[in-house]
Tab-separated table of C-alpha atoms in Angstrom:
chain	number	residue	atom	x	y	z
F	1	UNK	CA	0.023	-0.036	0.023
F	2	UNK	CA	2.847	2.413	0.840
F	3	UNK	CA	4.404	1.722	-2.499
F	4	UNK	CA	1.081	2.544	-4.248
F	5	UNK	CA	0.556	5.829	-2.482
F	6	UNK	CA	3.656	7.432	-3.951
F	7	UNK	CA	2.248	6.901	-7.547
F	8	UNK	CA	-1.366	8.028	-6.933
F	9	UNK	CA	-0.386	11.883	-7.127
F	10	UNK	CA	0.973	11.310	-10.647
F	11	UNK	CA	-2.206	9.578	-11.762
F	12	UNK	CA	-4.359	12.341	-10.147
F	13	UNK	CA	-2.296	14.943	-11.947
F	14	UNK	CA	-2.852	13.255	-15.217
F	15	UNK	CA	-6.682	13.281	-14.783
F	16	UNK	CA	-6.413	16.939	-13.579
F	17	UNK	CA	-4.729	17.852	-16.923
F	18	UNK	CA	-7.410	15.812	-18.765
F	19	UNK	CA	-10.141	18.143	-17.234
F	20	UNK	CA	-11.481	15.637	-14.689
F	21	UNK	CA	-12.643	16.768	-11.333
F	22	UNK	CA	-11.717	15.096	-7.971
F	23	UNK	CA	-14.858	12.983	-7.787
F	24	UNK	CA	-14.305	11.547	-11.320
F	25	UNK	CA	-10.644	10.940	-10.581
F	26	UNK	CA	-11.482	9.143	-7.403
F	27	UNK	CA	-13.971	6.938	-9.136
F	28	UNK	CA	-11.406	5.879	-11.666
F	29	UNK	CA	-8.903	5.044	-8.963
F	30	UNK	CA	-11.516	3.063	-7.098
F	31	UNK	CA	-12.292	1.125	-10.304
F	32	UNK	CA	-8.680	0.038	-10.744
F	33	UNK	CA	-7.393	-0.189	-7.044
F	34	UNK	CA	-10.546	-0.805	-5.053
F	35	UNK	CA	-9.937	-0.238	-1.240
F	36	UNK	CA	-6.376	0.606	-1.832
F	37	UNK	CA	-7.233	3.844	-3.629
F	38	UNK	CA	-7.011	7.288	-2.043
F	39	UNK	CA	-10.039	8.623	-0.034
F	40	UNK	CA	-12.143	11.142	-1.693
F	41	UNK	CA	-10.992	13.886	0.692
F	42	UNK	CA	-7.371	13.142	-0.275
F	43	UNK	CA	-8.206	13.489	-3.968
F	44	UNK	CA	-9.973	16.768	-3.318
F	45	UNK	CA	-6.931	18.048	-1.434
F	46	UNK	CA	-4.588	17.131	-4.352
F	47	UNK	CA	-6.928	18.854	-6.872
F	48	UNK	CA	-7.083	21.980	-4.742
F	49	UNK	CA	-3.299	22.065	-4.700
F	50	UNK	CA	-3.194	21.738	-8.560
F	51	UNK	CA	-5.709	24.399	-9.103
F	52	UNK	CA	-3.504	26.760	-6.971
F	53	UNK	CA	-0.858	26.061	-9.717
F	54	UNK	CA	1.244	23.913	-7.357
F	55	UNK	CA	2.036	21.017	-9.568
F	56	UNK	CA	4.619	19.364	-7.408
F	57	UNK	CA	3.557	15.708	-7.096
F	58	UNK	CA	5.592	15.089	-4.048
F	59	UNK	CA	3.464	14.636	-0.929
F	60	UNK	CA	4.531	17.111	1.757
F	61	UNK	CA	5.080	14.667	4.673
F	62	UNK	CA	7.201	12.495	2.506
F	63	UNK	CA	10.864	12.948	1.668
F	64	UNK	CA	12.985	12.267	-1.442
F	65	UNK	CA	12.826	13.154	-5.117
F	66	UNK	CA	9.419	12.527	-6.791
F	67	UNK	CA	9.324	9.705	-9.352
F	68	UNK	CA	9.056	11.009	-12.942
F	69	UNK	CA	6.251	9.335	-14.882
F	70	UNK	CA	5.109	10.051	-18.348
F	71	UNK	CA	1.363	10.750	-18.366
F	72	UNK	CA	0.750	9.245	-21.844
F	73	UNK	CA	2.225	5.944	-20.756
F	74	UNK	CA	0.108	5.939	-17.523
F	75	UNK	CA	-2.898	6.352	-19.772
F	76	UNK	CA	-1.810	3.598	-22.187
F	77	UNK	CA	-1.047	1.192	-19.390
F	78	UNK	CA	-4.402	1.808	-17.530
F	79	UNK	CA	-6.475	1.685	-20.589
F	80	UNK	CA	-4.778	-1.530	-21.967
F	81	UNK	CA	-5.060	-3.392	-18.670
F	82	UNK	CA	-7.275	-2.079	-15.833
F	83	UNK	CA	-6.109	-4.903	-13.544
F	84	UNK	CA	-2.454	-3.570	-13.404
F	85	UNK	CA	-1.078	-2.871	-10.013
F	86	UNK	CA	1.039	0.328	-9.367
F	87	UNK	CA	4.039	-1.888	-8.990
F	88	UNK	CA	3.502	-3.192	-12.542
F	89	UNK	CA	2.871	0.283	-13.800
F	90	UNK	CA	6.069	1.573	-12.202
F	91	UNK	CA	8.063	-1.303	-13.748
F	92	UNK	CA	6.525	-0.721	-17.191
F	93	UNK	CA	7.186	2.974	-17.060
F	94	UNK	CA	10.995	2.449	-16.235
F	95	UNK	CA	11.937	2.720	-19.962
F	96	UNK	CA	13.721	5.679	-21.501
F	97	UNK	CA	11.886	7.949	-23.971
F	98	UNK	CA	13.013	8.007	-27.561
F	99	UNK	CA	15.309	10.863	-28.581
F	100	UNK	CA	12.599	11.802	-31.175
F	101	UNK	CA	10.844	13.728	-28.395
F	102	UNK	CA	13.889	16.003	-28.615
F	103	UNK	CA	14.174	17.540	-25.220
F	104	UNK	CA	17.284	19.199	-26.518
F	105	UNK	CA	15.262	21.066	-28.940
F	106	UNK	CA	12.735	22.228	-26.422
F	107	UNK	CA	15.413	23.325	-23.936
F	108	UNK	CA	17.320	25.055	-26.661
F	109	UNK	CA	14.266	27.053	-27.826
F	110	UNK	CA	13.487	28.043	-24.192
F	111	UNK	CA	17.060	29.118	-23.537
F	112	UNK	CA	17.113	31.175	-26.789
F	113	UNK	CA	13.741	32.779	-26.059
F	114	UNK	CA	14.835	33.812	-22.565
F	115	UNK	CA	18.396	34.565	-23.470
F	116	UNK	CA	20.081	32.160	-21.075
F	117	UNK	CA	23.809	32.448	-21.493
F	118	UNK	CA	24.604	28.804	-22.387
F	119	UNK	CA	27.811	27.213	-23.682
F	120	UNK	CA	26.783	24.249	-25.799
F	121	UNK	CA	29.006	21.203	-26.137
F	122	UNK	CA	27.853	18.684	-28.745
F	123	UNK	CA	28.091	14.973	-28.037
F	124	UNK	CA	26.344	11.855	-29.437
F	125	UNK	CA	27.280	9.541	-26.554
F	126	UNK	CA	24.816	9.543	-23.675
F	127	UNK	CA	27.216	7.220	-21.625
F	128	UNK	CA	29.499	10.239	-21.199
F	129	UNK	CA	26.736	11.810	-18.809
F	130	UNK	CA	26.373	10.749	-15.215
F	131	UNK	CA	22.954	9.155	-15.697
F	132	UNK	CA	23.201	8.224	-19.388
F	133	UNK	CA	20.763	10.908	-20.376
F	134	UNK	CA	20.776	13.883	-22.735
F	135	UNK	CA	20.485	16.837	-22.695
F	136	UNK	CA	22.591	17.617	-19.622
F	137	UNK	CA	23.038	20.972	-17.886
F	138	UNK	CA	26.107	21.794	-15.768
F	139	UNK	CA	25.862	24.936	-13.588
F	140	UNK	CA	28.611	25.154	-10.956
F	141	UNK	CA	28.295	21.980	-8.885
F	142	UNK	CA	24.785	21.284	-10.105
F	143	UNK	CA	24.164	18.602	-12.831
F	144	UNK	CA	20.649	18.407	-14.295
F	145	UNK	CA	19.476	16.107	-17.009
F	146	UNK	CA	15.678	16.327	-17.224
F	147	UNK	CA	13.401	19.014	-18.564
F	148	UNK	CA	11.467	18.993	-15.302
F	149	UNK	CA	14.611	19.944	-13.483
F	150	UNK	CA	16.253	22.317	-15.922
F	151	UNK	CA	13.335	24.610	-16.743
F	152	UNK	CA	12.647	25.359	-13.032
F	153	UNK	CA	16.286	26.021	-12.638
F	154	UNK	CA	16.223	28.583	-15.510
F	155	UNK	CA	13.177	30.329	-13.900
F	156	UNK	CA	14.989	30.341	-10.552
F	157	UNK	CA	17.750	32.291	-12.190
F	158	UNK	CA	15.135	34.802	-13.449
F	159	UNK	CA	15.214	33.518	-17.005
F	160	UNK	CA	11.398	33.237	-17.359
F	161	UNK	CA	9.602	33.900	-20.588
F	162	UNK	CA	6.146	33.254	-19.138
F	163	UNK	CA	5.956	36.183	-16.708
F	164	UNK	CA	3.578	38.046	-19.015
F	165	UNK	CA	1.115	35.124	-19.281
F	166	UNK	CA	-2.195	35.144	-17.447
F	167	UNK	CA	-3.231	32.244	-15.242
F	168	UNK	CA	-5.513	30.875	-18.011
F	169	UNK	CA	-2.659	31.041	-20.535
F	170	UNK	CA	-0.356	29.150	-18.199
F	171	UNK	CA	-3.060	26.523	-17.821
F	172	UNK	CA	-3.263	26.451	-21.656
F	173	UNK	CA	0.453	25.755	-21.908
F	174	UNK	CA	-0.027	22.596	-19.829
F	175	UNK	CA	-3.114	21.566	-21.819
F	176	UNK	CA	-1.315	21.977	-25.126
F	177	UNK	CA	1.648	20.065	-23.819
F	178	UNK	CA	-0.674	17.264	-22.940
F	179	UNK	CA	-2.438	17.358	-26.301
F	180	UNK	CA	0.828	17.096	-28.133
F	181	UNK	CA	1.886	14.152	-26.083
F	182	UNK	CA	-1.454	12.409	-26.643
F	183	UNK	CA	-2.012	13.227	-30.348
F	184	UNK	CA	1.258	14.036	-31.988
F	185	UNK	CA	3.881	12.162	-30.020
F	186	UNK	CA	2.610	8.559	-31.066
F	187	UNK	CA	2.557	9.703	-34.750
F	188	UNK	CA	6.237	10.923	-34.604
F	189	UNK	CA	7.211	7.624	-32.999
F	190	UNK	CA	5.437	5.771	-35.792
F	191	UNK	CA	7.109	7.872	-38.480
F	192	UNK	CA	10.610	7.387	-37.067
F	193	UNK	CA	10.578	3.819	-35.783
F	194	UNK	CA	7.693	1.847	-37.400
F	195	UNK	CA	7.299	3.170	-40.870
F	196	UNK	CA	9.507	0.856	-42.818
F	197	UNK	CA	10.624	3.128	-45.589
F	198	UNK	CA	11.533	5.949	-43.219
F	199	UNK	CA	13.284	3.578	-40.765
F	200	UNK	CA	15.420	1.820	-43.425
F	201	UNK	CA	16.195	4.760	-45.644
F	202	UNK	CA	16.554	7.583	-43.265
F	203	UNK	CA	16.521	6.753	-39.460
F	204	UNK	CA	18.819	3.756	-39.197
F	205	UNK	CA	21.569	5.224	-41.560
F	206	UNK	CA	21.266	8.462	-39.729
F	207	UNK	CA	21.877	6.947	-36.252
F	208	UNK	CA	24.543	4.699	-37.546
F	209	UNK	CA	26.452	7.771	-38.826
F	210	UNK	CA	25.826	9.953	-35.731
F	211	UNK	CA	26.525	7.463	-32.965
F	212	UNK	CA	29.806	5.697	-32.168
F	213	UNK	CA	30.074	1.926	-32.329
F	214	UNK	CA	28.393	-0.104	-30.750
F	215	UNK	CA	25.781	2.526	-29.704
F	216	UNK	CA	24.795	3.029	-33.385
F	217	UNK	CA	23.410	-0.502	-33.254
F	218	UNK	CA	21.992	-0.489	-29.724
F	219	UNK	CA	19.961	2.676	-29.546
F	220	UNK	CA	17.984	2.232	-32.859
F	221	UNK	CA	16.941	-1.278	-31.802
F	222	UNK	CA	15.976	-0.012	-28.403
F	223	UNK	CA	13.935	2.993	-29.675
F	224	UNK	CA	12.164	0.711	-32.277
F	225	UNK	CA	11.132	-1.701	-29.585
F	226	UNK	CA	9.812	1.114	-27.379
F	227	UNK	CA	7.734	2.482	-30.358
F	228	UNK	CA	6.171	-0.905	-30.908
F	229	UNK	CA	5.439	-1.232	-27.199
F	230	UNK	CA	3.815	2.131	-27.278
F	231	UNK	CA	1.513	1.192	-30.181
F	232	UNK	CA	0.579	-2.103	-28.522
F	233	UNK	CA	-0.358	-0.220	-25.411
F	234	UNK	CA	-2.448	2.288	-27.280
F	235	UNK	CA	-4.069	-0.196	-29.544
F	236	UNK	CA	-4.036	-3.599	-27.640
F	237	UNK	CA	-6.847	-5.177	-29.674
F	238	UNK	CA	-5.608	-4.176	-33.186
F	239	UNK	CA	-3.104	-6.225	-35.034
F	240	UNK	CA	-3.294	-4.576	-38.497
F	241	UNK	CA	-0.523	-2.086	-38.655
F	242	UNK	CA	-2.236	-0.199	-41.436
F	243	UNK	CA	-5.238	0.476	-39.296
F	244	UNK	CA	-2.985	1.658	-36.436
F	245	UNK	CA	-1.088	3.842	-38.924
F	246	UNK	CA	-4.363	5.492	-40.222
F	247	UNK	CA	-5.632	6.081	-36.673
F	248	UNK	CA	-2.351	7.588	-35.448
F	249	UNK	CA	-2.035	9.906	-38.454
F	250	UNK	CA	-5.613	11.022	-38.222
F	251	UNK	CA	-5.157	12.098	-34.640
F	252	UNK	CA	-1.918	13.847	-35.488
F	253	UNK	CA	-3.509	15.662	-38.419
F	254	UNK	CA	-6.393	16.917	-36.192
F	255	UNK	CA	-3.712	18.202	-33.664
F	256	UNK	CA	-1.876	20.017	-36.430
F	257	UNK	CA	-5.046	21.531	-37.853
F	258	UNK	CA	-5.958	22.664	-34.210
F	259	UNK	CA	-2.569	24.377	-33.768
F	260	UNK	CA	-2.921	26.050	-37.134
F	261	UNK	CA	-6.354	27.416	-36.216
F	262	UNK	CA	-5.023	28.598	-32.792
F	263	UNK	CA	-2.004	30.296	-34.292
F	264	UNK	CA	-3.897	32.043	-37.039
F	265	UNK	CA	-1.902	35.030	-38.427
F	266	UNK	CA	-0.073	35.674	-35.171
F	267	UNK	CA	3.704	35.460	-34.918
F	268	UNK	CA	3.560	33.371	-31.680
F	269	UNK	CA	0.819	31.638	-29.861
F	270	UNK	CA	0.523	34.316	-27.165
F	271	UNK	CA	1.372	37.759	-28.521
F	272	UNK	CA	4.399	39.143	-30.086
F	273	UNK	CA	6.940	37.342	-27.944
F	274	UNK	CA	7.556	33.608	-27.697
F	275	UNK	CA	6.690	31.752	-24.486
F	276	UNK	CA	6.948	28.170	-23.040
F	277	UNK	CA	4.231	26.931	-25.309
F	278	UNK	CA	6.228	28.102	-28.354
F	279	UNK	CA	9.208	26.097	-27.167
F	280	UNK	CA	7.162	23.011	-26.672
F	281	UNK	CA	5.389	23.207	-30.080
F	282	UNK	CA	8.563	24.124	-31.912
F	283	UNK	CA	10.334	21.110	-30.443
F	284	UNK	CA	7.707	18.879	-32.106
F	285	UNK	CA	7.195	20.632	-35.365
F	286	UNK	CA	10.751	21.562	-36.339
F	287	UNK	CA	12.194	18.019	-36.722
F	288	UNK	CA	8.921	16.846	-38.462
F	289	UNK	CA	9.184	19.750	-40.933
F	290	UNK	CA	12.845	19.552	-41.714
F	291	UNK	CA	13.554	15.807	-41.734
F	292	UNK	CA	14.027	14.600	-45.322
F	293	UNK	CA	11.418	11.793	-44.846
F	294	UNK	CA	11.079	9.317	-47.695
F	295	UNK	CA	7.396	8.739	-46.682
F	296	UNK	CA	6.300	12.238	-45.795
F	297	UNK	CA	2.568	11.775	-45.212
F	298	UNK	CA	2.217	13.741	-42.057
F	299	UNK	CA	4.935	16.139	-43.150
F	300	UNK	CA	2.922	17.109	-46.177
F	301	UNK	CA	-0.080	17.847	-43.966
F	302	UNK	CA	2.202	20.173	-41.836
F	303	UNK	CA	3.531	21.900	-44.929
F	304	UNK	CA	-0.158	22.453	-46.048
F	305	UNK	CA	-0.787	24.371	-42.805
F	306	UNK	CA	1.209	27.220	-44.160
F	307	UNK	CA	1.073	29.329	-41.164
F	308	UNK	CA	2.714	26.559	-39.038
F	309	UNK	CA	5.466	26.039	-41.594
F	310	UNK	CA	6.088	29.775	-41.603
F	311	UNK	CA	6.019	29.796	-37.871
F	312	UNK	CA	8.809	27.063	-37.650
F	313	UNK	CA	10.887	28.850	-40.321
F	314	UNK	CA	10.479	32.289	-38.531
F	315	UNK	CA	11.668	30.856	-35.112
F	316	UNK	CA	14.561	28.963	-36.831
F	317	UNK	CA	15.700	32.078	-38.801
F	318	UNK	CA	15.312	34.390	-35.874
F	319	UNK	CA	16.687	32.381	-32.961
F	320	UNK	CA	18.795	29.637	-34.629
F	321	UNK	CA	20.343	31.682	-37.479
F	322	UNK	CA	23.500	29.621	-37.965
F	323	UNK	CA	21.632	26.356	-37.901
F	324	UNK	CA	19.007	27.728	-40.169
F	325	UNK	CA	21.518	28.894	-42.719
F	326	UNK	CA	23.384	25.570	-42.565
F	327	UNK	CA	20.180	23.757	-43.093
F	328	UNK	CA	19.141	25.910	-46.073
F	329	UNK	CA	22.523	25.382	-47.687
F	330	UNK	CA	22.346	21.634	-47.257
F	331	UNK	CA	18.835	21.612	-48.616
F	332	UNK	CA	19.936	23.662	-51.636
F	333	UNK	CA	22.854	21.285	-52.260
F	334	UNK	CA	20.707	18.175	-51.970
F	335	UNK	CA	18.075	19.808	-54.358
F	336	UNK	CA	20.689	20.577	-56.916
F	337	UNK	CA	22.197	17.000	-56.624
F	338	UNK	CA	18.720	15.437	-56.951
F	339	UNK	CA	18.091	17.490	-60.030
F	340	UNK	CA	21.406	16.396	-61.523
F	341	UNK	CA	20.746	12.802	-60.757
F	342	UNK	CA	17.224	13.014	-62.171
F	343	UNK	CA	18.615	14.588	-65.321
F	344	UNK	CA	21.224	11.771	-65.606
F	345	UNK	CA	18.542	9.138	-65.092
F	346	UNK	CA	16.391	10.583	-67.802
F	347	UNK	CA	19.248	10.979	-70.226
F	348	UNK	CA	21.934	8.316	-69.506
F	349	UNK	CA	25.545	8.929	-70.837
F	350	UNK	CA	24.469	12.650	-71.451
F	351	UNK	CA	28.151	13.865	-71.513
F	352	UNK	CA	29.268	11.169	-73.916
F	353	UNK	CA	26.373	11.875	-76.264
F	354	UNK	CA	27.164	15.555	-76.189
F	355	UNK	CA	30.749	14.973	-77.276
F	356	UNK	CA	29.703	12.603	-79.969
F	357	UNK	CA	27.133	15.005	-81.209
F	358	UNK	CA	29.650	17.870	-81.427
F	359	UNK	CA	32.128	15.644	-83.274
F	360	UNK	CA	29.648	14.548	-85.862
F	361	UNK	CA	28.344	18.163	-86.342
F	362	UNK	CA	31.893	19.290	-86.918
F	363	UNK	CA	32.541	16.568	-89.496
F	364	UNK	CA	29.215	17.411	-91.253
F	365	UNK	CA	29.969	21.108	-91.430
F	366	UNK	CA	33.470	20.527	-92.758
F	367	UNK	CA	32.268	18.098	-95.428
F	368	UNK	CA	29.572	20.581	-96.632
F	369	UNK	CA	32.213	23.396	-96.847
F	370	UNK	CA	34.500	21.194	-98.906
F	371	UNK	CA	31.788	19.954	-101.279
F	372	UNK	CA	30.463	23.448	-101.991
F	373	UNK	CA	33.867	25.064	-102.491
F	374	UNK	CA	33.651	27.337	-99.496
F	375	UNK	CA	36.852	25.880	-98.376
F	376	UNK	CA	39.803	24.853	-100.823
F	377	UNK	CA	42.747	22.983	-99.991
F	378	UNK	CA	46.007	23.575	-101.836
F	379	UNK	CA	48.933	21.115	-101.647
F	380	UNK	CA	52.467	22.370	-101.476
F	381	UNK	CA	55.313	19.981	-102.213
F	382	UNK	CA	58.800	20.851	-100.874
F	383	UNK	CA	61.889	19.997	-103.027
F	384	UNK	CA	65.516	20.079	-102.298
F	385	UNK	CA	68.115	21.376	-104.933
F	386	UNK	CA	71.890	21.653	-104.714
F	387	UNK	CA	72.799	25.275	-105.474
F	388	UNK	CA	76.576	25.523	-104.853
F	389	UNK	CA	79.035	22.845	-104.581
F	390	UNK	CA	82.436	23.405	-102.955
F	391	UNK	CA	84.721	20.572	-104.073
F	392	UNK	CA	87.466	21.533	-101.826
F	393	UNK	CA	85.503	21.589	-98.559
F	394	UNK	CA	82.922	18.920	-99.672
F	395	UNK	CA	80.090	21.165	-98.280
F	396	UNK	CA	76.645	21.147	-99.763
F	397	UNK	CA	74.537	24.127	-99.444
F	398	UNK	CA	70.849	23.297	-99.846
F	399	UNK	CA	68.015	25.589	-100.577
F	400	UNK	CA	64.259	24.892	-100.716
F	401	UNK	CA	62.020	25.926	-103.500
F	402	UNK	CA	58.434	25.208	-104.121
F	403	UNK	CA	56.247	24.224	-107.130
């Protein structure tokens, strides 16, 4: 029972973010855990705490660091098997997230927006960090490696981009964060690790090139297994991968359309300055828009939402100028190379044919000129004749003359 209690606040916080009230959340706990669930009064106390914008899920009388749990995975596990115990949930949740979620992109955007003076050291080896996680922030003696720790640290140092937001807007930030995790995150996992064309032609070669041996074999396989586990949790009764693909993409397209409608013609989601919601949304959309996906179904839908595409490009150009210019240069080079290869495939041996055509044309013009008398050829025969002979010195002086 004591082990279960430490996980109940996380589950209550998930239902709070889903818009449930304390009574509804208590009923769901009772349905799963029976008499072991929290009392209604305890649930109401937690909801009162959440409504006061205190989202720390560590119970006050307890000590120690709160356990970090992904809300989407809680939902997937509870929905797929309502008989699961909290111990089984905790064991299932002890898996690392795929790097596709791109915490580095989110933290980088937040740091750029709030002008945090960061010195960035690039690495592709997570094992060089204390806990095997990236990104990692070192500040003096502090070492932080999760978004939940790093962002409060930034705010504690007065690098806060949300100070102009109202309470409702701050609540919207959390709501959109939950929406993206629920609707868009599974689709991105599917694109990267389940779609066979993308996996074989882009993702695996990309990881094999970026990571050192043997990590370039370990991590792709690990992330692929996690993606399949996520799909099995979300769709436990569906075996047809095409049905799962259609469902996942449909939800993601609805999410992108909603974001496009919310953004409208504004530069950012809340006013003329970026906020935390822009860092979150940018971290999802930028990789999806920029990756050269061989199977770009969802990417094409994002490009069709022109205001979102411009939104990503605007942030990239304004806050990540060097990366943006490098990306545009690489894209231009790839486009030119693609056009060249397409031209060669349409006209094989094009250079050889051009040389042969020039040679034949030259011969044809020369033959025409000779046959019509435009060009005349005169032959000159050199002859040698002895002009002077010196018998005494036996020297011959030769002179040329022409006929």
